[in-house]
mmCIF file of C-alpha atoms and ligand atoms in Angstrom:
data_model
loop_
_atom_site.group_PDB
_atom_site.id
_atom_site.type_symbol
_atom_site.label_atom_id
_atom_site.label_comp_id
_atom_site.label_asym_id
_atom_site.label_seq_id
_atom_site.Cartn_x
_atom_site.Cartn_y
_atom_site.Cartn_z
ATOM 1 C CA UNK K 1 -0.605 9.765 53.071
ATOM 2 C CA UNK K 2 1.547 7.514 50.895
ATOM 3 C CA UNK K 3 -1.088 4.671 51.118
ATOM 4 C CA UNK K 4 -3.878 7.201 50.040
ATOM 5 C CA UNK K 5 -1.507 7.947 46.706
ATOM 6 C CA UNK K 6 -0.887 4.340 45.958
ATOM 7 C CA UNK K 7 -4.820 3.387 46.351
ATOM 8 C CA UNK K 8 -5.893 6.453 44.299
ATOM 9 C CA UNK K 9 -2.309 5.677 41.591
ATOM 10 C CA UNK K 10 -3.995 1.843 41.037
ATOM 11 C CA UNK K 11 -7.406 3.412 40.677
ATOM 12 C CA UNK K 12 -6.440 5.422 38.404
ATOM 13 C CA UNK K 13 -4.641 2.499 36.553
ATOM 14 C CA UNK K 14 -7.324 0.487 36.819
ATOM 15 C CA UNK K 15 -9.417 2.653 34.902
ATOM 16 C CA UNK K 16 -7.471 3.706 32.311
ATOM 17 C CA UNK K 17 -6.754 -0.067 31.416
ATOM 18 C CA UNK K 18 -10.424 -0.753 31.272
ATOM 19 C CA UNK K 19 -11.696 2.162 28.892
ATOM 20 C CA UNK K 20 -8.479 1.032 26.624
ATOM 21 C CA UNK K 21 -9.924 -2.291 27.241
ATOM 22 C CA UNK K 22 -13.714 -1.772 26.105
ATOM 23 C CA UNK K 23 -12.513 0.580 23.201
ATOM 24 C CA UNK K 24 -10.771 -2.258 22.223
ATOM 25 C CA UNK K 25 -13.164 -4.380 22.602
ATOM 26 C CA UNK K 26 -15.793 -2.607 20.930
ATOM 27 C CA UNK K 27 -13.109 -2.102 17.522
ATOM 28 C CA UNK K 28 -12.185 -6.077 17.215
ATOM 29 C CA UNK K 29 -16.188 -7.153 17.426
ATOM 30 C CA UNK K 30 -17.794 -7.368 14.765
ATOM 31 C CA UNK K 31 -19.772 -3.685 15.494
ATOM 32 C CA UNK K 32 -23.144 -2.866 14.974
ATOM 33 C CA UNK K 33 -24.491 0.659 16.788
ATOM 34 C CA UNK K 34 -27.145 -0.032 19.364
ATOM 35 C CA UNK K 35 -29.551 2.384 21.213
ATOM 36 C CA UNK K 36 -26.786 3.727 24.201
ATOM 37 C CA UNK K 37 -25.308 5.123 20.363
ATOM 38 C CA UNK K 38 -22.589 3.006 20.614
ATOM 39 C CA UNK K 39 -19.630 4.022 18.533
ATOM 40 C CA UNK K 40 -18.209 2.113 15.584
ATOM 41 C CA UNK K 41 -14.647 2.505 15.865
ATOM 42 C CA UNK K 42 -12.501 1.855 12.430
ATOM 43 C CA UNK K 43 -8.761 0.678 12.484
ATOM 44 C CA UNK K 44 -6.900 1.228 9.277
ATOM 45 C CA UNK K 45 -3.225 -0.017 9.060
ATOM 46 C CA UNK K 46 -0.465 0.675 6.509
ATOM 47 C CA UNK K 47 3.157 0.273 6.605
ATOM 48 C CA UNK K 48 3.199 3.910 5.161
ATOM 49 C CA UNK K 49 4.639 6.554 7.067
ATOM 50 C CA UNK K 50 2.319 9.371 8.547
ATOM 51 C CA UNK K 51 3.938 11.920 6.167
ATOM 52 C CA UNK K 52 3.181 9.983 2.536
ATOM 53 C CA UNK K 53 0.516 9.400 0.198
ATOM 54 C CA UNK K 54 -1.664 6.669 1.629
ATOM 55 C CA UNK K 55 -2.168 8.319 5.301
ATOM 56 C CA UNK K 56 -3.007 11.611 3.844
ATOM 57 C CA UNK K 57 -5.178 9.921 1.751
ATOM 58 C CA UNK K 58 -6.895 7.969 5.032
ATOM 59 C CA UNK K 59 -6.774 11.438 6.851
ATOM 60 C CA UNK K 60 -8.783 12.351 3.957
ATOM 61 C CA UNK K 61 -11.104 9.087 4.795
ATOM 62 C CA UNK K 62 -11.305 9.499 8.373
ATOM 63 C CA UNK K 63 -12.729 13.027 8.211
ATOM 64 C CA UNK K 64 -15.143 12.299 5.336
ATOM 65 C CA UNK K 65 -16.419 9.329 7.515
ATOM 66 C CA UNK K 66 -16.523 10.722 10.607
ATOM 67 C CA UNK K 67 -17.956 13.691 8.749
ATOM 68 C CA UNK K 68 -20.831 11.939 6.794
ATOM 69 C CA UNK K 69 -21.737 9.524 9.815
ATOM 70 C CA UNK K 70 -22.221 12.315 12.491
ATOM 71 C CA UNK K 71 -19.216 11.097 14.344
ATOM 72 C CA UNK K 72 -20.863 7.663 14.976
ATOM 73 C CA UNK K 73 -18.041 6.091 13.237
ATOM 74 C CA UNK K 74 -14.306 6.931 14.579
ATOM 75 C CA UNK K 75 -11.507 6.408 12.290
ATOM 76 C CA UNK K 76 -8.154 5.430 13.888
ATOM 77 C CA UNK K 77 -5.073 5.223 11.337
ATOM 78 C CA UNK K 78 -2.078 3.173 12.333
ATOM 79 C CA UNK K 79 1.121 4.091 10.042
ATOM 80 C CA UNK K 80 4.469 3.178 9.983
ATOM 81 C CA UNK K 81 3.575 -0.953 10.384
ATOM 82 C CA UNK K 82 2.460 -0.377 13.618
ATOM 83 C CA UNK K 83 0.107 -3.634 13.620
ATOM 84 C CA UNK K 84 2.860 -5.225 10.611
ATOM 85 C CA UNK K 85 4.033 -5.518 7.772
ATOM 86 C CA UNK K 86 1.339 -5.269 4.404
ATOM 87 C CA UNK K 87 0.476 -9.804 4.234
ATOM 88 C CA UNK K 88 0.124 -9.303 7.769
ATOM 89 C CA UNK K 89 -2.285 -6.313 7.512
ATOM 90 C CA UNK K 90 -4.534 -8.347 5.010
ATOM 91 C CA UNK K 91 -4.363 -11.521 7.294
ATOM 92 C CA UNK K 92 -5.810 -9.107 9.719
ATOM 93 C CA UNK K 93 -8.789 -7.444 7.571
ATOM 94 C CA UNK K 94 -9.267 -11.279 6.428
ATOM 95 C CA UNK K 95 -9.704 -12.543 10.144
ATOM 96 C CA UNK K 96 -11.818 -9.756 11.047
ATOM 97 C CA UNK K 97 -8.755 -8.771 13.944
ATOM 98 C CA UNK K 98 -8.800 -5.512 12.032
ATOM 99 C CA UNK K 99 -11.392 -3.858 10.357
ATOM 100 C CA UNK K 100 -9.232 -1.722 7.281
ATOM 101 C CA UNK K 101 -5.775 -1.828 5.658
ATOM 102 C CA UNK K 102 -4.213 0.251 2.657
ATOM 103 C CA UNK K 103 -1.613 -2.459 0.746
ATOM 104 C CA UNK K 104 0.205 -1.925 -2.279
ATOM 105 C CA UNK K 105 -0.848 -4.737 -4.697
ATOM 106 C CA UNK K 106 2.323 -6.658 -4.538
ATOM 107 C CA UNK K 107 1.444 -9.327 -1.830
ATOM 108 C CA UNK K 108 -2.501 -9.520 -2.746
ATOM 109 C CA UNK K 109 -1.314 -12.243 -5.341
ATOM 110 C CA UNK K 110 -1.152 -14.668 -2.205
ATOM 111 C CA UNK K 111 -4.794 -14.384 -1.383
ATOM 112 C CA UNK K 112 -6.271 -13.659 -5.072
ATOM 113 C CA UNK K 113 -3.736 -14.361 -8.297
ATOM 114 C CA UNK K 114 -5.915 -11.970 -10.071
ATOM 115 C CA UNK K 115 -4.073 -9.391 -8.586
ATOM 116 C CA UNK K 116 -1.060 -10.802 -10.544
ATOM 117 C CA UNK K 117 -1.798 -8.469 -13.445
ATOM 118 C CA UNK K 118 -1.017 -5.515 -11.941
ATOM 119 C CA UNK K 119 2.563 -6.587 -11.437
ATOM 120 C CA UNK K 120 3.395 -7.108 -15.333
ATOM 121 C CA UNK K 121 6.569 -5.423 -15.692
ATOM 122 C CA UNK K 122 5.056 -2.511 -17.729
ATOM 123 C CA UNK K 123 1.756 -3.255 -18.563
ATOM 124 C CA UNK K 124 0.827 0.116 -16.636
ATOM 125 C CA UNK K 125 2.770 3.146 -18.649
ATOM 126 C CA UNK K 126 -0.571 5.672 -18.838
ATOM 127 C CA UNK K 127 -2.153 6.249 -15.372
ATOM 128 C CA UNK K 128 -5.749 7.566 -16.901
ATOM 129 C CA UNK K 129 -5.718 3.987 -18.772
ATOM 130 C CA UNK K 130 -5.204 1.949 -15.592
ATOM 131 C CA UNK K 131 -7.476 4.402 -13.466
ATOM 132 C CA UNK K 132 -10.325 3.651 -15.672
ATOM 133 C CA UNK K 133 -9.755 0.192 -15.745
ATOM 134 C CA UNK K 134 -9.399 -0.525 -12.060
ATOM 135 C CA UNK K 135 -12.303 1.426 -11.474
ATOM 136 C CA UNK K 136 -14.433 -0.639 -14.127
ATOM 137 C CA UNK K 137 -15.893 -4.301 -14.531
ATOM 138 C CA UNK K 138 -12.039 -5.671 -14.461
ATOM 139 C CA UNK K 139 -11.325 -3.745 -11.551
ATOM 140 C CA UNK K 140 -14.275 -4.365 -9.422
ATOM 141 C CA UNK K 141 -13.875 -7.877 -10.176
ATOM 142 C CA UNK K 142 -10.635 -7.957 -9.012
ATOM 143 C CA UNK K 143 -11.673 -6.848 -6.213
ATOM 144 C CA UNK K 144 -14.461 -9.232 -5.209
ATOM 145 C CA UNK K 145 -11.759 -11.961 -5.591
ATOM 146 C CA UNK K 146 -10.784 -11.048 -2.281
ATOM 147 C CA UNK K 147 -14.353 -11.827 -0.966
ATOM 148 C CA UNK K 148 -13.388 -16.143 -0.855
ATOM 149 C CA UNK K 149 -10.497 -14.346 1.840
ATOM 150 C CA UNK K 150 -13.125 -12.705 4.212
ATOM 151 C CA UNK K 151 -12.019 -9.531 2.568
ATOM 152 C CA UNK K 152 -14.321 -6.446 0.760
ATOM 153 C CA UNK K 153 -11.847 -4.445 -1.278
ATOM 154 C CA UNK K 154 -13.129 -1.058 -1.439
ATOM 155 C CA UNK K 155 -10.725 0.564 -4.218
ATOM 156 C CA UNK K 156 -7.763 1.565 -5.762
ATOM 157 C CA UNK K 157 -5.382 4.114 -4.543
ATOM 158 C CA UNK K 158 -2.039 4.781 -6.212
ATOM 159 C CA UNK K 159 1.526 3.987 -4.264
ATOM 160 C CA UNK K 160 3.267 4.410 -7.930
ATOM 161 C CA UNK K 161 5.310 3.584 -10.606
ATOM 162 C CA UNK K 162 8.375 2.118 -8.933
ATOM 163 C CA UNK K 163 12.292 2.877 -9.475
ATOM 164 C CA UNK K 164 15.315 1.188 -8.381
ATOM 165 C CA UNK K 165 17.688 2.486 -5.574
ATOM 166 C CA UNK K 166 21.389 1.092 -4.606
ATOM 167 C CA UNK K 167 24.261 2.165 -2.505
ATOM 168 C CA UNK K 168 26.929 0.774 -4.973
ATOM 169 C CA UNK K 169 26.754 2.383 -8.480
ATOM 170 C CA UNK K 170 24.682 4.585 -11.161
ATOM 171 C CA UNK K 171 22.174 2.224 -12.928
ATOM 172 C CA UNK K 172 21.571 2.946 -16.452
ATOM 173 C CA UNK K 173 21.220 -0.402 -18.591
ATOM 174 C CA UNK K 174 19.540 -4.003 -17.661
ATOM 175 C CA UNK K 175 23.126 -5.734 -17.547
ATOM 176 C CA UNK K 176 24.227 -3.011 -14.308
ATOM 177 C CA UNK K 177 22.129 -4.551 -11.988
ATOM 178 C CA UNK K 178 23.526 -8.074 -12.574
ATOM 179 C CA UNK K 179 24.500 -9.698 -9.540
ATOM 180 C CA UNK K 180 23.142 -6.875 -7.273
ATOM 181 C CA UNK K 181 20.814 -7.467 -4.490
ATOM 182 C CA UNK K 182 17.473 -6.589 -4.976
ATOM 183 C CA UNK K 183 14.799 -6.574 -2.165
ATOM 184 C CA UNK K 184 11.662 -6.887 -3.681
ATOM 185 C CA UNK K 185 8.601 -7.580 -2.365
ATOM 186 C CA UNK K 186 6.837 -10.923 -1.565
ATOM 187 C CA UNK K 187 5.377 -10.818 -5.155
ATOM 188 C CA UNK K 188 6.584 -14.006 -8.109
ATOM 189 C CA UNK K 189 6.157 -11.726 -10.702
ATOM 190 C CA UNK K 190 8.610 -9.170 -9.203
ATOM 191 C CA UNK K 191 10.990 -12.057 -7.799
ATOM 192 C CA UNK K 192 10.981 -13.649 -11.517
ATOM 193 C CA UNK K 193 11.455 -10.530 -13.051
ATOM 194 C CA UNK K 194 14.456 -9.005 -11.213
ATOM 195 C CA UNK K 195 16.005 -12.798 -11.459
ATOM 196 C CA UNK K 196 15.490 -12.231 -15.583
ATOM 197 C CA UNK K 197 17.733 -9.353 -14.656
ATOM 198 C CA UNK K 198 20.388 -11.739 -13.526
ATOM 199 C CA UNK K 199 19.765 -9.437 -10.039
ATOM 200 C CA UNK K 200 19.546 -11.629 -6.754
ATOM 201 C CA UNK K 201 15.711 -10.917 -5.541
ATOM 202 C CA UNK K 202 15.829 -10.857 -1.893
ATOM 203 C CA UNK K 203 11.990 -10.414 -0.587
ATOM 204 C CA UNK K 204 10.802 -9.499 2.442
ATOM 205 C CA UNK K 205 8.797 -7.338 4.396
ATOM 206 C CA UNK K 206 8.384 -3.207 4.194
ATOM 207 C CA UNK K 207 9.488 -3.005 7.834
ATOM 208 C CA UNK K 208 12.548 -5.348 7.507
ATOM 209 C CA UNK K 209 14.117 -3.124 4.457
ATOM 210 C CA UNK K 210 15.675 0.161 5.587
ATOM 211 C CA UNK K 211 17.779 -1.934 8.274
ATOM 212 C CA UNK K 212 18.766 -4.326 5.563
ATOM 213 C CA UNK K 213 20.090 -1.982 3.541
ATOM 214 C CA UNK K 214 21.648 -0.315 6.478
ATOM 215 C CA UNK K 215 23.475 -3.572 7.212
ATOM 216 C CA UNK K 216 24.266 -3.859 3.568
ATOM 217 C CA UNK K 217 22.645 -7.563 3.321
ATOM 218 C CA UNK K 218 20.624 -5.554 0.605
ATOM 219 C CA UNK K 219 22.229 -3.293 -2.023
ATOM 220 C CA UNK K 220 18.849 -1.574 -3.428
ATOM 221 C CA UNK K 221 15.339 -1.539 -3.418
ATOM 222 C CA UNK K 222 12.797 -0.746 -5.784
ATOM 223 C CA UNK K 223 9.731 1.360 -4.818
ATOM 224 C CA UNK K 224 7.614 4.818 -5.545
ATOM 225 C CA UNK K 225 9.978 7.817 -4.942
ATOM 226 C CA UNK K 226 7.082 8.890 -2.162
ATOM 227 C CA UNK K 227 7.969 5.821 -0.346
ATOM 228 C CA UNK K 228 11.605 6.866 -0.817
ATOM 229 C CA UNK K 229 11.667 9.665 0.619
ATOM 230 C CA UNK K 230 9.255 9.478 3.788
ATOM 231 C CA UNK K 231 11.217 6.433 4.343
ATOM 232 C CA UNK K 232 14.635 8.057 4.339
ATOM 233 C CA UNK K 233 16.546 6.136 2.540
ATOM 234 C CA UNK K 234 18.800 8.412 1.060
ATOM 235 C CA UNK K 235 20.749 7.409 4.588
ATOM 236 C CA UNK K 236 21.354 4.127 2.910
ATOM 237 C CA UNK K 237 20.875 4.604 -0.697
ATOM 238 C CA UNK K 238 23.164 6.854 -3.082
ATOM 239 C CA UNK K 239 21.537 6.159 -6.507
ATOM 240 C CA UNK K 240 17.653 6.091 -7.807
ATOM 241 C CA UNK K 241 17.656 5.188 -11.752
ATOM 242 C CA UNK K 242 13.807 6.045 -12.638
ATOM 243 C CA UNK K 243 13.161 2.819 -14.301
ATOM 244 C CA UNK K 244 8.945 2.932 -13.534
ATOM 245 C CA UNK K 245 9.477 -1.225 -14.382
ATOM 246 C CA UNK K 246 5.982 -2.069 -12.492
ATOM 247 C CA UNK K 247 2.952 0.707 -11.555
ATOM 248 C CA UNK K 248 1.570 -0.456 -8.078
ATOM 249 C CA UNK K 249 -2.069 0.415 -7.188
ATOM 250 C CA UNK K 250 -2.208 0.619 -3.391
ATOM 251 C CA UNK K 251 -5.974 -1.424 -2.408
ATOM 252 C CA UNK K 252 -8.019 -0.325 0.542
ATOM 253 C CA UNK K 253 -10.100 -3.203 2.081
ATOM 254 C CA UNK K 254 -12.639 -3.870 4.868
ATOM 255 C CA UNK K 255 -13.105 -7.080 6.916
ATOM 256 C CA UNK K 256 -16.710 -8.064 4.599
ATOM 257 C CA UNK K 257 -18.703 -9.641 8.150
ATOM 258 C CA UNK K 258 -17.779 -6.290 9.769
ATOM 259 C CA UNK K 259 -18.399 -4.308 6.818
ATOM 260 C CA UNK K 260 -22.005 -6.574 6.229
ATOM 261 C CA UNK K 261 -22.740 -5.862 9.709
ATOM 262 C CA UNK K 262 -23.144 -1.571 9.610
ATOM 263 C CA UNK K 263 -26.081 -0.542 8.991
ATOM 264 C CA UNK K 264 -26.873 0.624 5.326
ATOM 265 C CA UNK K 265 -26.690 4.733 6.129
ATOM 266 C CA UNK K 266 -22.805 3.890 7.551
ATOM 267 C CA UNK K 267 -21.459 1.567 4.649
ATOM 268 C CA UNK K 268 -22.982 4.368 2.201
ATOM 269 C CA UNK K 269 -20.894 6.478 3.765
ATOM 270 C CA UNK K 270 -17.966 4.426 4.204
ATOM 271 C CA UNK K 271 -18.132 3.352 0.274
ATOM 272 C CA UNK K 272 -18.767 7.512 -0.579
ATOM 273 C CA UNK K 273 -15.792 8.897 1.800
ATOM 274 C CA UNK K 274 -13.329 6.451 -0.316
ATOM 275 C CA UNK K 275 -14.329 6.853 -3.723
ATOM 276 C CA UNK K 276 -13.824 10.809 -2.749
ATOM 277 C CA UNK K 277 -10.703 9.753 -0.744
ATOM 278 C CA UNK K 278 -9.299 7.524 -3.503
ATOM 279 C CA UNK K 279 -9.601 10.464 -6.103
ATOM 280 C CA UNK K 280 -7.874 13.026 -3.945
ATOM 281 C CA UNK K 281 -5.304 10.215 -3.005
ATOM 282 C CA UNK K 282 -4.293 9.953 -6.740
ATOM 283 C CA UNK K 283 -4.302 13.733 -7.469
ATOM 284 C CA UNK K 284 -2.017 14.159 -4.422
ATOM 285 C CA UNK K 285 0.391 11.514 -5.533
ATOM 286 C CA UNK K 286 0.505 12.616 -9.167
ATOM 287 C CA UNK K 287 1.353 16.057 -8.087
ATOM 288 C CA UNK K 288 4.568 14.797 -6.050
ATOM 289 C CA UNK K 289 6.643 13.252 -9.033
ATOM 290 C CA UNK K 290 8.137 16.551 -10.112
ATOM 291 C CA UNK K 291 8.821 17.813 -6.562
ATOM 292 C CA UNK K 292 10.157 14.658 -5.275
ATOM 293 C CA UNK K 293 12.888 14.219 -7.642
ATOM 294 C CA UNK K 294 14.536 17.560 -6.705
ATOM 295 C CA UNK K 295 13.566 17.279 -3.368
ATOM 296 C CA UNK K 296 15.405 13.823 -3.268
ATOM 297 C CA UNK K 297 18.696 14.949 -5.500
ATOM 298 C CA UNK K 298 18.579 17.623 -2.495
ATOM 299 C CA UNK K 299 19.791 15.588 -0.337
ATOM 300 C CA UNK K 300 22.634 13.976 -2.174
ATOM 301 C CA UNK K 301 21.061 11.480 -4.251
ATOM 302 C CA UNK K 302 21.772 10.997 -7.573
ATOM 303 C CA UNK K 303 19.000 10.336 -9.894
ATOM 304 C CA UNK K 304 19.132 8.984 -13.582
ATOM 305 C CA UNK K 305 17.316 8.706 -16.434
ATOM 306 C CA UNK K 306 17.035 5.562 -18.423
ATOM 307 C CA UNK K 307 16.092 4.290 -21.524
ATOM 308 C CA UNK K 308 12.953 2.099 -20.675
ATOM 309 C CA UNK K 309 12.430 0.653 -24.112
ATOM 310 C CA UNK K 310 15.951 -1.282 -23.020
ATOM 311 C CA UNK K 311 14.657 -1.999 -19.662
ATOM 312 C CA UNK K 312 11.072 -3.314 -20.621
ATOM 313 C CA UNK K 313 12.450 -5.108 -23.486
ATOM 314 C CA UNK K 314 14.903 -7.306 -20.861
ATOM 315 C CA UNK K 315 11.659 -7.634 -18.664
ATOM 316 C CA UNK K 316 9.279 -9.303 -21.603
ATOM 317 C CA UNK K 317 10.076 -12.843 -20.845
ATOM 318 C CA UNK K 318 8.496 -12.790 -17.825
ATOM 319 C CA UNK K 319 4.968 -12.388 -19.446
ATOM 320 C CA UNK K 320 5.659 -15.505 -21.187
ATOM 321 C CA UNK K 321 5.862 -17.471 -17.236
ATOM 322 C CA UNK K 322 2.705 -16.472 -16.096
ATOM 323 C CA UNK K 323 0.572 -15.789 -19.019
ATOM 324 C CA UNK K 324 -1.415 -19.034 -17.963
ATOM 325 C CA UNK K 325 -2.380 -17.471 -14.521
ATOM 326 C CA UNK K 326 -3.813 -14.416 -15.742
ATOM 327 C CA UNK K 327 -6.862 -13.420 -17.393
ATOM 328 C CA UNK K 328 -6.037 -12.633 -21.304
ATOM 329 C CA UNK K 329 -9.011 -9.911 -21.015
ATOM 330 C CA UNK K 330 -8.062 -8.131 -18.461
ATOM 331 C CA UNK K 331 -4.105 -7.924 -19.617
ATOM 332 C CA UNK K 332 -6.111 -6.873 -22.823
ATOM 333 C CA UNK K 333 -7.872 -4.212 -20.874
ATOM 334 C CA UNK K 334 -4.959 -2.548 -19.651
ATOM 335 C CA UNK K 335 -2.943 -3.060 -22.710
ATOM 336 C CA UNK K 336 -5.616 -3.078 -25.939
ATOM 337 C CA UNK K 337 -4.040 -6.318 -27.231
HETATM 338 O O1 LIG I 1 3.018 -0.037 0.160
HETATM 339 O O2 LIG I 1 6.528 -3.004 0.418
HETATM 340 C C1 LIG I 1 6.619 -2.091 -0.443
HETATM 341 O O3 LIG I 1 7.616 -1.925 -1.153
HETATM 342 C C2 LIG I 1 5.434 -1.166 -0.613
HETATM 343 O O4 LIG I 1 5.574 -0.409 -1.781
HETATM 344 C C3 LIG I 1 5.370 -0.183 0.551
HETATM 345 O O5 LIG I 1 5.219 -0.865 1.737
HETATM 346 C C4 LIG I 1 4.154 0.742 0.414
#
């Protein structure tokens, strides 16, 4: 009897490996449908947890896909950095290893310094200014720069205008977070700019961060108070001063071959399920500011107000460092001068 188990326990083993297998398979190649109706199965990874803005935003995707494809295409989101941190998620959707990926715009300068403009301490105060420009000629060209990576960026989403958080003290003025430790992320505008600060910018990678501050080899962060508070930092973190120095549009790419590959019916509805996606995305986040902050001083955090014309004033220099790397029209785009 025991034998009988163990034959029918690695039969059963055996074929749950290989469906796993194939479905695999089937969502690393580069997928066309074929007459036994194949289907085309979409990975999207983000370091975002399943509770914030960017994976409702892909929920919103998936059933808009699955909805306007007949269920030929299956979307599969992968949250929390399950397949790594955001450069590795766009190494991935350049490599064709995996087919989507949601990033903030902070580590897209390292495959396309166009994206540097975006991370101009604020160059982005007005959202309806920067929506219409990322969604115009500047914005779609941006885009295309990823192409030379293997890369089809499909749009903009919002993560948010970003605020610092510490454990140590309130942060009102430029000169109070001298000497702190900053993370930031793996971005030379945002490294320059907190070192302007007299700060010490420590970056690294989403998924390396709450730990880090646990440990106290960090004393702060700065990010979206979304990302805050799905993240939980107020375990580590005792003080959020709503400083909105840099605006970070979150991009949504495909891996181009793949993408090149579909047949036309499937990327028309891939291209119409985020445009729709990417305007519910930003609605959703918009509507979380107010919310958030009481939500957040809920549990113990204290929030402050600063005065930004201080704060943006101490930032300016860094415009003058990489000026030369960015395109004067589109800084006069976002900015009118
Ligand atoms: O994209 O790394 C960051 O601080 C990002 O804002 C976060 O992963 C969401």
């Amino acid at each position: 009897m025991k034998r009988i188990i163990a034959v029918l326990m690695s039969m059963i083993m055996m074929f749950t490996f290989t469906a796993c297998g194939e479905d695999t398979a089937t969502s690393n190649s580069n997928q066309t449908p074929n007459d036994t109706e194949e289907k085309i199965v979409i990975r999207v990874g983000t370091t975002a947890e399943p509770d914030g803005h960017y994976v409702k935003g892909l929920e919103q995707f998936k059933s808009k896909v699955e909805e306007y494809t007949q269920n030929r295409v299956e979307v599969q989101i992968f949250p929390s950095a399950q397949l790594g941190n955001e450069r590795d998620l766009v190494e991935g959707v350049g490599l064709g290893t995996l087919e989507m990926a949601i990033s903030s715009s902070g580590p897209l300068p390292n495959f396309s310094k166009d994206f540097l403009l975006f991370d101009l301490p604020f160059i982005i105060t007005d959202r309806e200014i920067a929506y219409e420009v990322m969604d115009g000629e500047v914005g779609q060209s941006i885009l295309s720069s990823l192409e030379s990576s293997g890369i089809k960026g499909l749009g903009f989403w919002e993560n948010g205008f970003r605020h610092i958080s510490n454990d140590k003290k309130e942060i009102l003025v430029p000169e109070d977070v001298a000497g702190m430790k900053i993370r930031t992320m793996e971005n030379p505008i945002h490294i320059e700019t907190f070192k302007l600060l007299k700060s010490i910018p420590t970056p690294m990678g989403w998924s390396e961060v709450f730990t880090a501050l646990q440990q106290g080899t960090i004393d702060g962060q700065e990010n979206p108070l979304i990302i805050f508070d799905t993240n939980k930092l107020e375990e580590a973190q005792k003080y959020i001063s709503l400083t909105g120095h840099f605006y970070s549009p979150a991009v949504t790419m495909i891996n181009k071959a793949t993408f090149d590959n579909y047949p036309e019916d499937i990327q028309e509805a891939i291209l119409r399920a985020e445009k729709e996606a990417k305007e519910w995305e930003r609605e959703y986040s918009q509507s979380l500011d107010k919310e958030l902050i009481e939500t957040i001083k809920g549990k113990g955090v204290t929030i402050s107000e600063v005065d930004k014309v201080l704060w943006q004033e101490a930032c300016q220099p860094v415009y003058d460092l990489f000026s030369d790397q960015i395109n004067p029209e589109y800084i006069k785009a976002l900015t009118g001068k």
